[in-house]
Amino acid sequence: SLDYCVVKIPRWDLAKFNRVSTKIGSSMKSVGEVMAIGRNFEEAFQKALRMVDENVNGLDPYLKKVNENELQEPTDKRMFVLAAALRQNYTVEKLYELTKIDRWFLGKFKNIIDYYKTLESINSGSITTDILKTAKRMGFSDKQIAVAIKSTELAVRKLREEFKITPFVKKIDTVAAEWPASTNYLYLTYNASSHDLDFPKEFIMVLGSGVYRIGSSVEFDWCAVGCLRELKKQDKKTIMVNYNPETVSTDYDMSDRLYFEEISFEVVMDIYNIEQPRGVILC
């Protein structure tokens, strides 16, 4: 069976237009998409939300106010209205009646918001190893935890390193263990106890340009691909970090190692500390 969960979310750039309807339906309005991989739904979903919009920390219950009309008719920000409703103790059943989103997903969203409330009840001085580890396993970023416990991202990172809570690198098995398969698709997770591969410290790390948006599209990915090809010509081993499944840079044969991961300070530093590459190139 598959031991990983993949979440894809479209990117809507509706804020850049005047008088545009934020309602989403059967006609396509998205300009790009992201893909996140985790060991459970909560982890993958929160990763994906951060990938779609770098100003979002995860499933944030404070971004939008509760609005039942918005719960009934989908908009590009409905998941944050849903988060606000869960924080105000709407039941899964009530939300199912309003949204018709499957109860399984609503239950997972509730898990995230319930744990967010738990974090808010703790101050930065009394957070334990178990609380921090559980938060990381549910896809909470250092910044997200810092906001909840009224601390800073760097302080949470330092605490995490003191507690030895660091992510593990896992490899995607594309054939569900039907036969041995070696791929270069990698992701980070806290729901593990060992790495799936070794780290020879001889790679060069290239950071991709992330999700397509208005004003930033395939031309930026061309820069990353050109960089990877040039490094290959020079017999250099490459690591690609990107999370856009539409790009050429995320093709299986473009790099020696492909991390389908967030391009954020936290995650890039985690990969850097694990891989210890010879250099990092920004595209």
Coordinates of C-alpha atoms in Angstrom, one line a residue:
S1 CA 0.0 0.0 0.0
L2 CA 1.0 3.6 -0.4
D3 CA 2.7 5.1 2.6
Y4 CA 2.4 8.8 1.5
C5 CA -0.4 11.2 0.7
V6 CA -0.3 13.8 -2.1
V7 CA -2.4 17.0 -2.0
K8 CA -2.7 19.3 -5.1
I9 CA -4.2 22.8 -4.7
P10 CA -4.9 25.3 -7.6
R11 CA -3.6 28.8 -7.3
W12 CA -6.2 31.6 -8.0
D13 CA -4.8 35.1 -8.6
L14 CA -8.2 36.8 -8.3
A15 CA -6.9 39.7 -6.1
K16 CA -5.1 41.1 -9.1
F17 CA -8.3 42.0 -10.9
N18 CA -11.1 44.5 -10.2
R19 CA -14.7 43.4 -10.1
V20 CA -13.8 39.7 -10.5
S21 CA -16.1 37.1 -8.9
T22 CA -14.3 35.1 -6.3
K23 CA -16.8 32.2 -6.7
I24 CA -15.3 29.1 -8.2
G25 CA -17.2 26.6 -10.2
S26 CA -16.9 24.5 -13.4
S27 CA -15.1 27.1 -15.4
M28 CA -11.3 27.3 -14.9
K29 CA -10.0 30.4 -13.1
S30 CA -6.8 29.0 -11.7
V31 CA -3.4 30.1 -13.1
G32 CA -1.3 27.3 -11.6
E33 CA -1.1 24.5 -9.1
V34 CA 1.0 23.1 -6.3
M35 CA 1.7 19.5 -5.1
A36 CA 2.6 18.6 -1.6
I37 CA 3.6 15.2 -0.2
G38 CA 3.4 14.0 3.4
R39 CA 2.9 10.9 5.4
N40 CA -0.7 11.9 6.5
F41 CA -3.3 14.2 5.1
E42 CA -2.9 16.9 7.7
E43 CA 0.8 17.2 7.0
A44 CA 0.4 17.3 3.2
F45 CA -2.5 19.7 3.2
Q46 CA -0.8 22.3 5.4
K47 CA 2.3 22.1 3.3
A48 CA 0.2 22.7 0.1
L49 CA -1.6 25.8 1.6
R50 CA 1.8 27.4 2.3
M51 CA 3.0 26.5 -1.2
V52 CA 0.0 28.2 -2.8
D53 CA 0.5 31.4 -1.0
E54 CA 3.8 32.3 0.8
N55 CA 1.9 34.7 3.1
V56 CA -0.1 31.9 4.6
N57 CA 1.3 29.8 7.5
G58 CA -1.1 26.8 7.1
L59 CA -4.7 26.3 7.9
D60 CA -5.1 29.6 9.7
P61 CA -8.4 30.2 11.5
Y62 CA -7.8 34.0 11.7
L63 CA -7.5 34.8 8.0
K64 CA -11.2 35.0 7.3
K65 CA -14.4 35.5 9.3
V66 CA -17.2 32.9 9.4
N67 CA -19.6 33.4 6.6
E68 CA -22.2 30.7 5.9
N69 CA -22.9 31.9 2.4
E70 CA -19.2 31.4 1.6
L71 CA -19.3 27.9 3.1
Q72 CA -22.3 27.1 0.9
E73 CA -20.8 28.6 -2.3
P74 CA -17.1 27.8 -2.9
T75 CA -14.7 30.7 -3.2
D76 CA -10.9 30.7 -3.6
K77 CA -10.6 31.3 0.2
R78 CA -13.3 28.9 1.5
M79 CA -10.8 26.6 3.4
F80 CA -10.0 29.6 5.7
V81 CA -13.7 30.4 6.3
L82 CA -14.0 26.7 7.2
A83 CA -11.0 27.0 9.6
A84 CA -12.7 30.0 11.3
A85 CA -15.9 28.1 11.6
L86 CA -14.1 25.1 13.2
R87 CA -12.4 27.5 15.7
Q88 CA -15.9 28.8 16.6
N89 CA -16.9 25.2 17.4
Y90 CA -19.0 24.4 14.3
T91 CA -19.5 20.6 14.3
V92 CA -18.4 18.4 11.4
E93 CA -22.1 17.5 10.8
K94 CA -23.1 21.2 10.6
L95 CA -20.2 22.0 8.2
Y96 CA -21.1 18.9 6.1
E97 CA -24.7 20.3 5.7
L98 CA -23.3 23.7 4.6
T99 CA -20.4 22.6 2.4
K100 CA -21.2 19.0 1.3
I101 CA -17.4 18.4 1.7
D102 CA -16.9 14.7 2.7
R103 CA -16.9 14.2 6.5
W104 CA -13.5 12.5 6.3
F105 CA -11.8 15.8 5.1
L106 CA -13.8 17.9 7.6
G107 CA -12.6 15.6 10.4
K108 CA -9.0 16.1 9.2
F109 CA -9.4 19.9 9.2
K110 CA -10.9 19.7 12.7
N111 CA -7.8 17.8 13.9
I112 CA -5.6 20.7 12.7
I113 CA -7.7 23.4 14.3
D114 CA -8.1 21.5 17.6
Y115 CA -4.3 21.2 17.8
Y116 CA -3.9 24.8 16.9
K117 CA -6.1 25.6 19.9
T118 CA -3.9 23.4 22.1
L119 CA -0.8 25.3 20.9
E120 CA -2.5 28.6 21.7
S121 CA -3.1 27.5 25.3
I122 CA 0.7 27.0 25.8
N123 CA 3.4 29.6 26.2
S124 CA 6.8 29.4 24.6
G125 CA 8.5 28.5 27.9
S126 CA 6.4 25.4 28.6
I127 CA 6.2 23.7 25.2
T128 CA 7.4 20.1 25.6
T129 CA 9.1 17.7 23.1
D130 CA 5.9 15.7 22.6
I131 CA 3.8 18.8 21.9
L132 CA 6.3 20.1 19.4
K133 CA 6.8 16.7 17.7
T134 CA 3.0 16.2 17.3
A135 CA 2.7 19.7 15.8
K136 CA 5.4 19.0 13.3
R137 CA 3.8 15.6 12.4
M138 CA 0.6 17.5 11.7
G139 CA 2.3 19.8 9.2
F140 CA 2.7 22.9 11.4
S141 CA 5.6 25.1 10.3
D142 CA 8.0 26.7 12.7
K143 CA 6.4 30.1 11.9
Q144 CA 2.9 28.8 12.4
I145 CA 3.9 27.3 15.8
A146 CA 5.6 30.6 16.7
V147 CA 2.5 32.6 16.0
A148 CA 0.4 30.2 18.2
I149 CA 2.7 30.2 21.2
K150 CA 3.7 33.9 20.8
S151 CA 7.3 33.3 20.0
T152 CA 9.5 33.7 16.9
E153 CA 10.3 31.3 14.0
L154 CA 14.0 31.3 14.8
A155 CA 13.3 30.6 18.5
V156 CA 11.1 27.6 17.6
R157 CA 13.7 26.3 15.2
K158 CA 16.4 26.6 17.9
L159 CA 14.1 24.7 20.3
R160 CA 13.4 22.1 17.7
E161 CA 17.1 21.5 17.1
E162 CA 17.7 21.3 20.9
F163 CA 14.9 18.6 21.2
K164 CA 16.5 16.9 18.1
I165 CA 13.2 17.1 16.2
T166 CA 14.3 17.2 12.6
P167 CA 12.7 15.9 9.4
F168 CA 13.5 12.7 7.6
V169 CA 14.0 12.3 3.8
K170 CA 11.6 9.8 2.2
K171 CA 11.6 8.5 -1.3
I172 CA 8.4 8.0 -3.3
D173 CA 7.6 4.4 -4.3
T174 CA 5.7 4.9 -7.5
V175 CA 4.5 1.3 -7.8
A176 CA 3.1 0.8 -4.2
A177 CA 5.8 -1.9 -3.4
E178 CA 4.6 -4.2 -6.2
W179 CA 8.2 -4.6 -7.2
P180 CA 11.4 -2.8 -6.2
A181 CA 11.5 0.8 -7.6
S182 CA 14.1 3.4 -7.2
T183 CA 13.0 7.0 -7.9
N184 CA 14.5 10.4 -7.3
Y185 CA 11.3 11.9 -6.0
L186 CA 11.9 12.9 -2.4
Y187 CA 10.0 14.7 0.4
L188 CA 10.6 15.6 4.0
T189 CA 8.4 14.3 6.8
Y190 CA 8.4 14.1 10.6
N191 CA 6.3 10.9 10.5
A192 CA 9.3 8.7 10.2
S193 CA 12.3 7.4 12.1
S194 CA 15.0 7.0 9.4
H195 CA 16.1 8.4 6.0
D196 CA 15.6 6.4 2.8
L197 CA 19.0 7.3 1.3
D198 CA 22.5 8.4 2.0
F199 CA 23.9 11.9 1.7
P200 CA 27.4 12.0 0.0
K201 CA 27.6 15.9 0.3
E202 CA 28.7 16.3 -3.3
F203 CA 25.5 17.8 -4.8
I204 CA 24.7 21.3 -5.9
M205 CA 21.3 22.5 -4.8
V206 CA 19.1 24.5 -7.2
L207 CA 15.9 26.3 -5.9
G208 CA 13.0 26.5 -8.3
S209 CA 10.5 29.3 -8.8
G210 CA 7.4 27.6 -7.3
V211 CA 3.8 28.0 -8.4
Y212 CA 2.8 29.7 -11.6
R213 CA 1.1 33.0 -11.0
I214 CA 0.3 36.1 -13.1
G215 CA 3.7 37.7 -14.0
S216 CA 5.7 34.6 -13.0
S217 CA 5.4 31.5 -15.2
V218 CA 7.3 29.0 -17.3
E219 CA 10.1 31.5 -18.3
F220 CA 11.4 31.3 -14.7
D221 CA 11.4 27.5 -14.8
W222 CA 13.4 27.7 -18.0
C223 CA 16.2 29.4 -15.9
A224 CA 16.2 26.5 -13.5
V225 CA 16.2 23.9 -16.3
G226 CA 19.0 25.7 -18.1
C227 CA 21.0 25.7 -14.9
L228 CA 20.4 22.0 -14.2
R229 CA 21.5 21.1 -17.8
E230 CA 24.6 23.2 -17.6
L231 CA 25.6 21.6 -14.3
K232 CA 25.0 18.1 -15.8
K233 CA 27.3 19.0 -18.7
Q234 CA 30.0 19.8 -16.1
D235 CA 29.4 16.4 -14.5
K236 CA 28.0 18.0 -11.3
K237 CA 25.3 16.1 -9.4
T238 CA 22.2 18.2 -8.8
I239 CA 19.4 18.6 -6.3
M240 CA 16.2 20.4 -7.4
V241 CA 13.8 21.9 -4.9
N242 CA 10.4 22.8 -6.3
Y243 CA 6.7 22.0 -5.8
N244 CA 5.1 22.8 -9.1
P245 CA 4.0 19.6 -10.9
E246 CA 3.5 21.5 -14.2
T247 CA 7.2 22.4 -14.6
V248 CA 9.9 20.8 -16.6
S249 CA 12.3 21.1 -13.7
T250 CA 10.2 18.6 -11.7
D251 CA 10.5 15.9 -14.4
Y252 CA 12.1 12.7 -13.1
D253 CA 15.1 12.9 -15.4
M254 CA 16.1 16.6 -15.0
S255 CA 18.1 16.2 -11.7
D256 CA 19.7 13.6 -9.6
R257 CA 17.5 14.3 -6.6
L258 CA 14.2 16.1 -6.7
Y259 CA 12.7 17.4 -3.5
F260 CA 9.0 18.1 -3.9
E261 CA 9.1 20.6 -1.0
E262 CA 8.2 24.1 0.1
I263 CA 10.7 26.9 -0.9
S264 CA 10.8 28.6 2.5
F265 CA 13.6 29.5 5.0
E266 CA 12.7 26.5 7.2
V267 CA 12.5 23.8 4.6
V268 CA 15.5 25.0 2.5
M269 CA 17.6 25.1 5.6
D270 CA 16.4 21.7 6.7
I271 CA 17.4 20.2 3.3
Y272 CA 20.7 22.1 3.3
N273 CA 21.6 20.8 6.8
I274 CA 20.7 17.2 5.7
E275 CA 22.4 17.2 2.3
Q276 CA 25.2 19.7 3.0
P277 CA 25.6 20.5 -0.7
R278 CA 28.7 22.1 -2.2
G279 CA 26.6 25.1 -3.3
V280 CA 23.2 26.6 -3.7
I281 CA 21.9 28.4 -6.8
L282 CA 18.7 30.5 -6.9
C283 CA 16.8 30.6 -10.1

